[in-house]
CSV table of N, CA and C in Angstrom, one decimal:
chain,number,residue,atom,x,y,z
A,1,MET,N,-28.9,-5.2,-16.2
A,1,MET,CA,-28.0,-4.3,-15.5
A,1,MET,C,-28.2,-2.9,-15.9
A,2,SER,N,-28.2,-2.1,-14.9
A,2,SER,CA,-28.5,-0.7,-15.2
A,2,SER,C,-27.3,0.0,-15.8
A,3,SER,N,-27.5,0.7,-16.9
A,3,SER,CA,-26.4,1.5,-17.5
A,3,SER,C,-26.1,2.7,-16.7
A,4,SER,N,-27.0,3.2,-15.9
A,4,SER,CA,-26.7,4.4,-15.1
A,4,SER,C,-25.8,4.2,-14.0
A,5,ASN,N,-25.6,3.0,-13.5
A,5,ASN,CA,-24.7,2.7,-12.4
A,5,ASN,C,-23.8,1.6,-12.8
A,6,PRO,N,-22.5,2.0,-13.1
A,6,PRO,CA,-21.5,1.0,-13.5
A,6,PRO,C,-21.2,0.0,-12.5
A,7,PHE,N,-21.5,0.3,-11.2
A,7,PHE,CA,-21.2,-0.6,-10.1
A,7,PHE,C,-22.2,-1.7,-9.9
A,8,SER,N,-23.4,-1.6,-10.5
A,8,SER,CA,-24.5,-2.5,-10.2
A,8,SER,C,-24.1,-4.0,-10.4
A,9,PHE,N,-23.3,-4.3,-11.4
A,9,PHE,CA,-22.9,-5.7,-11.7
A,9,PHE,C,-22.0,-6.2,-10.5
A,10,GLY,N,-21.0,-5.4,-10.2
A,10,GLY,CA,-20.2,-5.8,-9.1
A,10,GLY,C,-20.9,-5.9,-7.8
A,11,GLN,N,-21.8,-4.9,-7.5
A,11,GLN,CA,-22.6,-4.9,-6.3
A,11,GLN,C,-23.5,-6.2,-6.3
A,12,THR,N,-24.1,-6.5,-7.4
A,12,THR,CA,-24.9,-7.8,-7.5
A,12,THR,C,-24.1,-9.0,-7.1
A,13,LEU,N,-22.8,-9.0,-7.6
A,13,LEU,CA,-21.9,-10.2,-7.3
A,13,LEU,C,-21.6,-10.2,-5.8
A,14,VAL,N,-21.5,-9.1,-5.2
A,14,VAL,CA,-21.2,-9.0,-3.7
A,14,VAL,C,-22.4,-9.6,-3.0
A,15,GLY,N,-23.6,-9.2,-3.4
A,15,GLY,CA,-24.9,-9.8,-2.8
A,15,GLY,C,-25.0,-11.3,-3.0
A,16,ILE,N,-24.7,-11.7,-4.2
A,16,ILE,CA,-24.8,-13.2,-4.5
A,16,ILE,C,-23.7,-13.9,-3.6
A,17,GLY,N,-22.5,-13.3,-3.5
A,17,GLY,CA,-21.5,-13.9,-2.6
A,17,GLY,C,-22.0,-14.1,-1.2
A,18,VAL,N,-22.6,-13.0,-0.7
A,18,VAL,CA,-23.1,-13.1,0.7
A,18,VAL,C,-24.2,-14.2,0.8
A,19,LEU,N,-25.1,-14.2,-0.2
A,19,LEU,CA,-26.1,-15.3,-0.2
A,19,LEU,C,-25.5,-16.7,-0.2
A,20,LEU,N,-24.4,-16.9,-1.0
A,20,LEU,CA,-23.8,-18.2,-1.1
A,20,LEU,C,-23.1,-18.5,0.2
A,21,VAL,N,-22.4,-17.6,0.9
A,21,VAL,CA,-21.8,-17.8,2.2
A,21,VAL,C,-22.8,-18.3,3.2
A,22,GLY,N,-24.0,-17.6,3.2
A,22,GLY,CA,-25.1,-17.9,4.1
A,22,GLY,C,-25.6,-19.3,3.8
A,23,ALA,N,-25.7,-19.7,2.5
A,23,ALA,CA,-26.2,-21.0,2.1
A,23,ALA,C,-25.2,-22.1,2.5
A,24,VAL,N,-23.9,-21.8,2.4
A,24,VAL,CA,-22.9,-22.8,2.8
A,24,VAL,C,-22.9,-23.0,4.3
A,25,MET,N,-23.1,-21.9,5.0
A,25,MET,CA,-23.2,-22.0,6.5
A,25,MET,C,-24.4,-22.8,6.9
A,26,ALA,N,-25.5,-22.6,6.2
A,26,ALA,CA,-26.8,-23.3,6.5
A,26,ALA,C,-26.6,-24.8,6.2
A,27,TRP,N,-25.9,-25.1,5.1
A,27,TRP,CA,-25.6,-26.5,4.8
A,27,TRP,C,-24.7,-27.1,5.9
A,28,GLY,N,-23.7,-26.4,6.3
A,28,GLY,CA,-22.9,-26.9,7.4
A,28,GLY,C,-23.6,-27.0,8.7
A,29,ALA,N,-24.6,-26.2,9.0
A,29,ALA,CA,-25.3,-26.3,10.2
A,29,ALA,C,-26.2,-27.5,10.3
A,30,THR,N,-26.5,-28.1,9.1
A,30,THR,CA,-27.3,-29.3,9.2
A,30,THR,C,-26.5,-30.5,9.7
A,31,PHE,N,-25.2,-30.4,9.8
A,31,PHE,CA,-24.3,-31.5,10.3
A,31,PHE,C,-24.1,-31.3,11.8
A,32,ILE,N,-24.5,-30.2,12.4
A,32,ILE,CA,-24.3,-30.0,13.8
A,32,ILE,C,-25.5,-30.5,14.6
A,33,SER,N,-25.3,-31.2,15.7
A,33,SER,CA,-26.4,-31.8,16.5
A,33,SER,C,-27.3,-30.7,16.9
A,34,SER,N,-28.6,-31.0,16.9
A,34,SER,CA,-29.6,-30.0,17.4
A,34,SER,C,-30.1,-30.4,18.8
A,35,GLU,N,-29.4,-31.3,19.4
A,35,GLU,CA,-29.8,-31.7,20.8
A,35,GLU,C,-29.7,-30.5,21.7
A,36,ALA,N,-30.8,-30.3,22.4
A,36,ALA,CA,-31.0,-29.1,23.2
A,36,ALA,C,-29.9,-29.1,24.3
A,37,GLY,N,-29.4,-27.9,24.5
A,37,GLY,CA,-28.4,-27.8,25.6
A,37,GLY,C,-29.0,-26.9,26.7
A,38,TYR,N,-28.2,-26.0,27.2
A,38,TYR,CA,-28.7,-25.1,28.3
A,38,TYR,C,-29.8,-24.3,27.8
A,39,ALA,N,-30.9,-24.2,28.6
A,39,ALA,CA,-32.1,-23.4,28.3
A,39,ALA,C,-32.8,-23.8,27.0
A,40,GLY,N,-32.6,-25.1,26.6
A,40,GLY,CA,-33.3,-25.6,25.4
A,40,GLY,C,-32.7,-25.1,24.1
A,41,VAL,N,-31.5,-24.5,24.1
A,41,VAL,CA,-30.9,-24.0,22.9
A,41,VAL,C,-29.8,-25.0,22.5
A,42,GLY,N,-29.8,-25.6,21.3
A,42,GLY,CA,-28.8,-26.5,20.9
A,42,GLY,C,-27.6,-25.8,20.3
A,43,PRO,N,-26.5,-26.6,20.1
A,43,PRO,CA,-25.3,-26.0,19.5
A,43,PRO,C,-25.4,-25.6,18.1
A,44,ASN,N,-26.5,-25.9,17.4
A,44,ASN,CA,-26.6,-25.5,16.0
A,44,ASN,C,-27.4,-24.2,15.9
A,45,ALA,N,-27.9,-23.6,17.0
A,45,ALA,CA,-28.8,-22.4,17.0
A,45,ALA,C,-28.0,-21.2,16.4
A,46,LEU,N,-26.8,-21.0,16.9
A,46,LEU,CA,-26.1,-19.8,16.4
A,46,LEU,C,-25.7,-19.9,14.9
A,47,PRO,N,-25.2,-21.1,14.5
A,47,PRO,CA,-24.9,-21.2,13.0
A,47,PRO,C,-26.1,-21.0,12.2
A,48,TRP,N,-27.2,-21.5,12.6
A,48,TRP,CA,-28.5,-21.2,11.8
A,48,TRP,C,-28.8,-19.8,11.8
A,49,LEU,N,-28.7,-19.1,13.0
A,49,LEU,CA,-29.1,-17.7,13.0
A,49,LEU,C,-28.2,-16.9,12.1
A,50,VAL,N,-26.9,-17.1,12.2
A,50,VAL,CA,-25.9,-16.4,11.3
A,50,VAL,C,-26.2,-16.7,9.9
A,51,SER,N,-26.5,-17.9,9.5
A,51,SER,CA,-26.7,-18.2,8.1
A,51,SER,C,-28.0,-17.5,7.6
A,52,VAL,N,-29.0,-17.5,8.4
A,52,VAL,CA,-30.3,-16.9,8.0
A,52,VAL,C,-30.0,-15.4,7.8
A,53,VAL,N,-29.4,-14.8,8.8
A,53,VAL,CA,-29.1,-13.3,8.7
A,53,VAL,C,-28.2,-13.0,7.5
A,54,LEU,N,-27.2,-13.8,7.2
A,54,LEU,CA,-26.4,-13.6,6.0
A,54,LEU,C,-27.2,-13.7,4.7
A,55,MET,N,-28.1,-14.7,4.7
A,55,MET,CA,-28.9,-14.8,3.5
A,55,MET,C,-29.9,-13.7,3.3
A,56,VAL,N,-30.5,-13.2,4.4
A,56,VAL,CA,-31.4,-12.0,4.3
A,56,VAL,C,-30.6,-10.8,3.9
A,57,CYS,N,-29.4,-10.6,4.4
A,57,CYS,CA,-28.5,-9.5,4.0
A,57,CYS,C,-28.1,-9.6,2.6
A,58,GLY,N,-27.8,-10.8,2.1
A,58,GLY,CA,-27.4,-11.0,0.7
A,58,GLY,C,-28.5,-10.7,-0.2
A,59,ALA,N,-29.7,-11.2,0.1
A,59,ALA,CA,-30.9,-10.9,-0.7
A,59,ALA,C,-31.1,-9.4,-0.8
A,60,TRP,N,-31.0,-8.7,0.4
A,60,TRP,CA,-31.2,-7.3,0.4
A,60,TRP,C,-30.1,-6.6,-0.5
A,61,LEU,N,-28.9,-7.0,-0.4
A,61,LEU,CA,-27.8,-6.4,-1.2
A,61,LEU,C,-28.1,-6.6,-2.7
A,62,VAL,N,-28.6,-7.8,-3.1
A,62,VAL,CA,-28.9,-8.1,-4.5
A,62,VAL,C,-30.0,-7.1,-4.9
A,63,TRP,N,-31.1,-7.0,-4.1
A,63,TRP,CA,-32.2,-6.1,-4.4
A,63,TRP,C,-31.7,-4.7,-4.6
A,64,GLU,N,-30.9,-4.2,-3.6
A,64,GLU,CA,-30.4,-2.9,-3.7
A,64,GLU,C,-29.6,-2.7,-5.0
A,65,ALA,N,-28.7,-3.6,-5.4
A,65,ALA,CA,-27.9,-3.5,-6.6
A,65,ALA,C,-28.8,-3.5,-7.8
A,66,ARG,N,-29.8,-4.4,-7.9
A,66,ARG,CA,-30.6,-4.5,-9.1
A,66,ARG,C,-31.6,-3.4,-9.2
A,67,SER,N,-31.9,-2.7,-8.1
A,67,SER,CA,-32.9,-1.6,-8.2
A,67,SER,C,-32.3,-0.2,-8.2
A,68,GLY,N,-31.0,-0.1,-8.7
A,68,GLY,CA,-30.4,1.2,-8.9
A,68,GLY,C,-29.1,1.3,-8.2
A,69,GLY,N,-28.6,0.3,-7.6
A,69,GLY,CA,-27.3,0.4,-6.9
A,69,GLY,C,-27.4,0.9,-5.5
A,70,TYR,N,-26.3,0.7,-4.8
A,70,TYR,CA,-26.3,1.0,-3.4
A,70,TYR,C,-26.5,2.6,-3.3
A,71,ARG,N,-27.5,3.0,-2.5
A,71,ARG,CA,-27.8,4.4,-2.4
A,71,ARG,C,-27.0,4.9,-1.2
A,72,GLU,N,-26.7,6.2,-1.2
A,72,GLU,CA,-26.0,6.8,-0.1
A,72,GLU,C,-24.7,6.2,0.2
A,73,MET,N,-24.0,5.7,-0.8
A,73,MET,CA,-22.7,5.0,-0.6
A,73,MET,C,-21.6,6.1,-0.6
A,74,ASP,N,-20.8,6.1,0.4
A,74,ASP,CA,-19.7,7.0,0.5
A,74,ASP,C,-18.7,6.8,-0.7
A,75,ALA,N,-18.0,7.9,-1.1
A,75,ALA,CA,-17.0,7.7,-2.1
A,75,ALA,C,-15.9,6.9,-1.5
A,76,PRO,N,-15.3,6.1,-2.4
A,76,PRO,CA,-14.2,5.2,-1.9
A,76,PRO,C,-13.0,6.1,-1.4
A,77,SER,N,-12.4,5.6,-0.3
A,77,SER,CA,-11.3,6.3,0.3
A,77,SER,C,-10.0,5.5,0.0
A,78,GLY,N,-8.9,6.1,0.1
A,78,GLY,CA,-7.7,5.3,0.0
A,78,GLY,C,-7.2,5.3,-1.5
A,79,ALA,N,-6.2,4.5,-1.7
A,79,ALA,CA,-5.6,4.4,-3.0
A,79,ALA,C,-6.4,3.6,-4.0
A,80,PRO,N,-6.2,3.9,-5.3
A,80,PRO,CA,-7.1,3.2,-6.3
A,80,PRO,C,-6.8,1.7,-6.4
A,81,SER,N,-5.6,1.3,-5.9
A,81,SER,CA,-5.3,-0.1,-5.9
A,81,SER,C,-4.8,-0.6,-4.5
A,82,GLY,N,-4.8,-1.9,-4.3
A,82,GLY,CA,-4.5,-2.4,-3.0
A,82,GLY,C,-3.0,-2.2,-2.6
A,83,ASP,N,-2.8,-2.0,-1.4
A,83,ASP,CA,-1.4,-1.8,-0.8
A,83,ASP,C,-1.0,-3.2,-0.3
A,84,TRP,N,-0.3,-3.9,-1.1
A,84,TRP,CA,0.1,-5.3,-0.7
A,84,TRP,C,1.0,-5.3,0.5
A,85,ARG,N,1.8,-4.3,0.7
A,85,ARG,CA,2.7,-4.3,1.9
A,85,ARG,C,1.8,-4.2,3.2
A,86,ALA,N,0.8,-3.4,3.1
A,86,ALA,CA,-0.1,-3.3,4.2
A,86,ALA,C,-0.9,-4.6,4.5
A,87,VAL,N,-1.3,-5.2,3.4
A,87,VAL,CA,-2.0,-6.5,3.6
A,87,VAL,C,-1.1,-7.5,4.1
A,88,ALA,N,0.2,-7.5,3.7
A,88,ALA,CA,1.2,-8.5,4.2
A,88,ALA,C,1.4,-8.3,5.7
A,89,TRP,N,1.3,-7.1,6.3
A,89,TRP,CA,1.5,-6.9,7.7
A,89,TRP,C,0.3,-7.5,8.4
A,90,VAL,N,-0.9,-7.3,7.9
A,90,VAL,CA,-2.1,-7.8,8.6
A,90,VAL,C,-2.1,-9.4,8.5
A,91,VAL,N,-1.8,-9.9,7.4
A,91,VAL,CA,-1.7,-11.4,7.2
A,91,VAL,C,-0.6,-11.9,8.1
A,92,ALA,N,0.5,-11.2,8.2
A,92,ALA,CA,1.6,-11.7,9.1
A,92,ALA,C,1.1,-11.7,10.6
A,93,GLY,N,0.3,-10.8,11.0
A,93,GLY,CA,-0.3,-10.8,12.3
A,93,GLY,C,-1.1,-12.0,12.6
A,94,VAL,N,-2.0,-12.3,11.6
A,94,VAL,CA,-2.9,-13.5,11.8
A,94,VAL,C,-2.1,-14.8,11.8
A,95,VAL,N,-1.2,-14.9,10.9
A,95,VAL,CA,-0.3,-16.1,10.8
A,95,VAL,C,0.5,-16.2,12.1
A,96,ALA,N,1.1,-15.1,12.6
A,96,ALA,CA,1.9,-15.2,13.8
A,96,ALA,C,1.0,-15.6,15.0
A,97,ASN,N,-0.2,-15.1,15.0
A,97,ASN,CA,-1.1,-15.5,16.1
A,97,ASN,C,-1.4,-17.0,16.0
A,98,ALA,N,-1.8,-17.4,14.9
A,98,ALA,CA,-2.1,-18.9,14.7
A,98,ALA,C,-1.0,-19.8,15.0
A,99,SER,N,0.2,-19.4,14.6
A,99,SER,CA,1.4,-20.3,14.8
A,99,SER,C,2.0,-20.2,16.2
A,100,LEU,N,1.8,-19.1,16.9
A,100,LEU,CA,2.5,-18.9,18.2
A,100,LEU,C,1.6,-19.0,19.4
A,101,ILE,N,0.3,-19.2,19.2
A,101,ILE,CA,-0.6,-19.1,20.3
A,101,ILE,C,-0.3,-20.2,21.3
A,102,THR,N,0.1,-21.4,20.8
A,102,THR,CA,0.3,-22.5,21.8
A,102,THR,C,1.8,-22.4,22.3
A,103,THR,N,2.6,-21.6,21.7
A,103,THR,CA,4.0,-21.5,22.2
A,103,THR,C,4.1,-20.3,23.2
A,104,ILE,N,3.6,-19.2,22.9
A,104,ILE,CA,3.8,-18.0,23.8
A,104,ILE,C,2.5,-17.6,24.5
A,105,GLY,N,1.4,-18.3,24.2
A,105,GLY,CA,0.2,-18.1,24.9
A,105,GLY,C,-0.7,-17.1,24.2
A,106,PHE,N,-2.0,-17.2,24.6
A,106,PHE,CA,-3.1,-16.4,24.0
A,106,PHE,C,-2.8,-14.9,24.1
A,107,ILE,N,-2.4,-14.4,25.3
A,107,ILE,CA,-2.3,-13.0,25.5
A,107,ILE,C,-1.1,-12.4,24.6
A,108,LEU,N,0.0,-13.0,24.7
A,108,LEU,CA,1.1,-12.4,23.9
A,108,LEU,C,0.9,-12.6,22.4
A,109,SER,N,0.4,-13.7,22.0
A,109,SER,CA,0.2,-13.9,20.5
A,109,SER,C,-0.9,-13.0,20.0
A,110,CYS,N,-2.0,-12.7,20.8
A,110,CYS,CA,-3.0,-11.8,20.3
A,110,CYS,C,-2.4,-10.3,20.4
A,111,GLY,N,-1.6,-10.0,21.3
A,111,GLY,CA,-1.0,-8.7,21.4
A,111,GLY,C,-0.1,-8.5,20.1
A,112,LEU,N,0.7,-9.5,19.8
A,112,LEU,CA,1.5,-9.4,18.6
A,112,LEU,C,0.6,-9.3,17.3
A,113,CYS,N,-0.4,-10.1,17.2
A,113,CYS,CA,-1.3,-10.0,16.1
A,113,CYS,C,-1.9,-8.5,16.0
A,114,PHE,N,-2.3,-8.0,17.1
A,114,PHE,CA,-2.8,-6.6,17.1
A,114,PHE,C,-1.8,-5.6,16.6
A,115,ALA,N,-0.6,-5.7,17.1
A,115,ALA,CA,0.5,-4.8,16.7
A,115,ALA,C,0.8,-4.8,15.3
A,116,LEU,N,0.9,-6.0,14.7
A,116,LEU,CA,1.2,-6.2,13.3
A,116,LEU,C,0.0,-5.7,12.4
A,117,ALA,N,-1.2,-6.1,12.8
A,117,ALA,CA,-2.4,-5.7,12.1
A,117,ALA,C,-2.6,-4.1,12.1
A,118,VAL,N,-2.3,-3.5,13.2
A,118,VAL,CA,-2.5,-2.0,13.3
A,118,VAL,C,-1.4,-1.4,12.4
A,119,ARG,N,-0.2,-1.9,12.4
A,119,ARG,CA,0.8,-1.4,11.5
A,119,ARG,C,0.4,-1.4,10.1
A,120,GLY,N,-0.2,-2.6,9.6
A,120,GLY,CA,-0.7,-2.7,8.3
A,120,GLY,C,-1.8,-1.8,8.0
A,121,LEU,N,-2.8,-1.6,8.9
A,121,LEU,CA,-3.9,-0.7,8.7
A,121,LEU,C,-3.5,0.7,8.6
A,122,ARG,N,-2.5,1.1,9.4
A,122,ARG,CA,-1.9,2.5,9.3
A,122,ARG,C,-1.3,2.7,7.9
A,123,MET,N,-0.6,1.7,7.5
A,123,MET,CA,0.1,1.8,6.2
A,123,MET,C,-1.0,1.9,5.1
A,124,ALA,N,-2.1,1.2,5.2
A,124,ALA,CA,-3.2,1.2,4.2
A,124,ALA,C,-3.8,2.6,4.1
A,125,GLU,N,-3.8,3.4,5.2
A,125,GLU,CA,-4.3,4.7,5.3
A,125,GLU,C,-3.3,5.8,4.8
A,126,GLY,N,-2.1,5.3,4.5
A,126,GLY,CA,-1.1,6.2,4.0
A,126,GLY,C,-0.2,6.8,5.1
A,127,GLU,N,-0.3,6.3,6.3
A,127,GLU,CA,0.5,6.8,7.4
A,127,GLU,C,1.8,5.9,7.5
A,128,ALA,N,2.7,6.4,8.2
A,128,ALA,CA,3.9,5.6,8.4
A,128,ALA,C,3.6,4.4,9.3
A,129,GLY,N,4.2,3.3,9.1
A,129,GLY,CA,3.9,2.1,9.9
A,129,GLY,C,4.2,2.3,11.4
A,130,GLY,N,5.2,3.0,11.7
A,130,GLY,CA,5.6,3.3,13.1
A,130,GLY,C,7.0,2.8,13.4
A,131,GLY,N,7.6,3.5,14.3
A,131,GLY,CA,8.9,3.1,14.7
A,131,GLY,C,8.9,2.2,15.9
A,132,LEU,N,10.0,2.0,16.6
A,132,LEU,CA,10.0,1.1,17.7
A,132,LEU,C,9.1,1.5,18.9
A,133,ARG,N,9.0,2.8,19.2
A,133,ARG,CA,8.1,3.3,20.3
A,133,ARG,C,6.7,3.0,19.9
A,134,ARG,N,6.3,3.3,18.7
A,134,ARG,CA,4.9,3.1,18.3
A,134,ARG,C,4.5,1.6,18.3
A,135,SER,N,5.5,0.8,17.8
A,135,SER,CA,5.2,-0.6,17.7
A,135,SER,C,5.1,-1.2,19.1
A,136,LEU,N,5.9,-0.7,20.1
A,136,LEU,CA,5.9,-1.2,21.4
A,136,LEU,C,4.5,-0.8,22.1
A,137,THR,N,4.1,0.4,21.8
A,137,THR,CA,2.8,0.9,22.3
A,137,THR,C,1.7,0.1,21.8
A,138,ASP,N,1.8,-0.3,20.5
A,138,ASP,CA,0.7,-1.1,19.9
A,138,ASP,C,0.7,-2.5,20.5
A,139,LEU,N,1.9,-3.1,20.7
A,139,LEU,CA,2.0,-4.4,21.4
A,139,LEU,C,1.4,-4.4,22.8
A,140,LEU,N,1.7,-3.4,23.5
A,140,LEU,CA,1.2,-3.2,24.9
A,140,LEU,C,-0.3,-3.0,24.9
A,141,THR,N,-0.8,-2.3,23.9
A,141,THR,CA,-2.2,-2.1,23.8
A,141,THR,C,-2.9,-3.4,23.4
A,142,GLY,N,-2.3,-4.2,22.5
A,142,GLY,CA,-2.9,-5.5,22.2
A,142,GLY,C,-2.9,-6.4,23.4
A,143,VAL,N,-1.8,-6.4,24.2
A,143,VAL,CA,-1.8,-7.2,25.4
A,143,VAL,C,-2.9,-6.7,26.4
A,144,ALA,N,-3.0,-5.4,26.5
A,144,ALA,CA,-4.0,-4.8,27.4
A,144,ALA,C,-5.4,-5.2,27.0
A,145,ILE,N,-5.7,-5.4,25.7
A,145,ILE,CA,-7.0,-5.8,25.2
A,145,ILE,C,-7.2,-7.3,25.4
A,146,SER,N,-6.2,-8.1,25.1
A,146,SER,CA,-6.3,-9.6,25.1
A,146,SER,C,-6.3,-10.2,26.5
A,147,ALA,N,-5.6,-9.5,27.5
A,147,ALA,CA,-5.5,-10.0,28.8
A,147,ALA,C,-6.9,-10.2,29.5
A,148,PRO,N,-7.7,-9.1,29.5
A,148,PRO,CA,-9.0,-9.3,30.1
A,148,PRO,C,-9.9,-10.4,29.4
A,149,VAL,N,-9.7,-10.5,28.1
A,149,VAL,CA,-10.4,-11.5,27.3
A,149,VAL,C,-10.0,-12.9,27.8
A,150,PHE,N,-8.7,-13.1,27.9
A,150,PHE,CA,-8.1,-14.4,28.4
A,150,PHE,C,-8.7,-14.7,29.7
A,151,TRP,N,-8.6,-13.8,30.6
A,151,TRP,CA,-9.0,-14.0,32.0
A,151,TRP,C,-10.5,-14.3,32.1
A,152,MET,N,-11.3,-13.6,31.3
A,152,MET,CA,-12.7,-13.8,31.3
A,152,MET,C,-13.1,-15.2,30.8
A,153,PHE,N,-12.4,-15.6,29.7
A,153,PHE,CA,-12.7,-16.9,29.2
A,153,PHE,C,-12.2,-18.0,30.1
A,154,SER,N,-11.0,-17.8,30.6
A,154,SER,CA,-10.4,-18.9,31.4
A,154,SER,C,-11.0,-18.9,32.8
A,155,LYS,N,-11.2,-17.8,33.5
A,155,LYS,CA,-11.7,-17.8,34.8
A,155,LYS,C,-13.2,-17.8,35.0
A,156,LEU,N,-13.9,-16.9,34.2
A,156,LEU,CA,-15.3,-16.8,34.4
A,156,LEU,C,-16.1,-17.8,33.6
A,157,LEU,N,-15.6,-18.1,32.4
A,157,LEU,CA,-16.4,-19.1,31.6
A,157,LEU,C,-15.8,-20.5,31.6
A,158,ALA,N,-14.6,-20.6,32.3
A,158,ALA,CA,-13.9,-21.9,32.4
A,158,ALA,C,-13.6,-22.6,31.0
A,159,ILE,N,-13.2,-21.7,30.1
A,159,ILE,CA,-12.8,-22.2,28.8
A,159,ILE,C,-11.3,-22.1,28.7
A,160,ASN,N,-10.7,-23.3,28.4
A,160,ASN,CA,-9.2,-23.3,28.4
A,160,ASN,C,-8.7,-22.7,27.1
A,161,LEU,N,-7.9,-21.6,27.3
A,161,LEU,CA,-7.1,-21.0,26.2
A,161,LEU,C,-5.7,-21.2,26.5
A,162,PRO,N,-4.8,-21.3,25.5
A,162,PRO,CA,-3.4,-21.5,25.7
A,162,PRO,C,-2.8,-20.4,26.5
A,163,GLY,N,-2.1,-20.7,27.6
A,163,GLY,CA,-1.4,-19.7,28.4
A,163,GLY,C,0.1,-19.9,28.3
A,164,LEU,N,0.8,-18.9,28.7
A,164,LEU,CA,2.2,-18.9,28.7
A,164,LEU,C,2.7,-19.7,29.9
A,165,MET,N,2.0,-19.6,31.1
A,165,MET,CA,2.4,-20.3,32.3
A,165,MET,C,1.4,-21.3,32.6
A,166,THR,N,1.8,-22.4,33.2
A,166,THR,CA,0.9,-23.5,33.6
A,166,THR,C,0.0,-23.1,34.8
A,167,THR,N,0.4,-22.0,35.5
A,167,THR,CA,-0.4,-21.6,36.6
A,167,THR,C,-1.7,-20.9,36.2
A,168,GLY,N,-1.9,-20.5,34.9
A,168,GLY,CA,-3.1,-20.0,34.4
A,168,GLY,C,-3.2,-18.5,34.5
A,169,TRP,N,-2.3,-17.8,35.2
A,169,TRP,CA,-2.4,-16.3,35.3
A,169,TRP,C,-2.0,-15.6,34.1
A,170,LEU,N,-1.2,-16.2,33.3
A,170,LEU,CA,-0.8,-15.5,32.0
A,170,LEU,C,-0.7,-16.5,30.9
């Protein structure tokens, strides 16, 4: 470990972690059928691609860390320690999305997830989370982003996502 860079040990651990995630994904990809589908590409092609790319990136990160540390790395921004309130807002968004998606539908649950996550990310940057008007704007922005995604998946790709109405328009 280089004494000139106190971050090289931690940076090496990050690279090893990425390598391990790639290896676990590759191991999981061995359990997916390789039977060719559309255009000769099987369902295991993407997991293999992602695992190989992760392992290449992990090896590169380890090499960078062991040969002097990450070069041209920006100085850390934000607070010296984690803002658990901000993290709680982001986690609340993900949990709300996962638990409400079948109840209130894809569009509304993703809009809610977006609004809660944005509030947490704002707080992590030291800004105020936002009042009622800002929260409503965030919710509407999340709905505006998730609605085209819902319609693209359900109408163009014929993939069923949970909707609020049985008619499929929302």
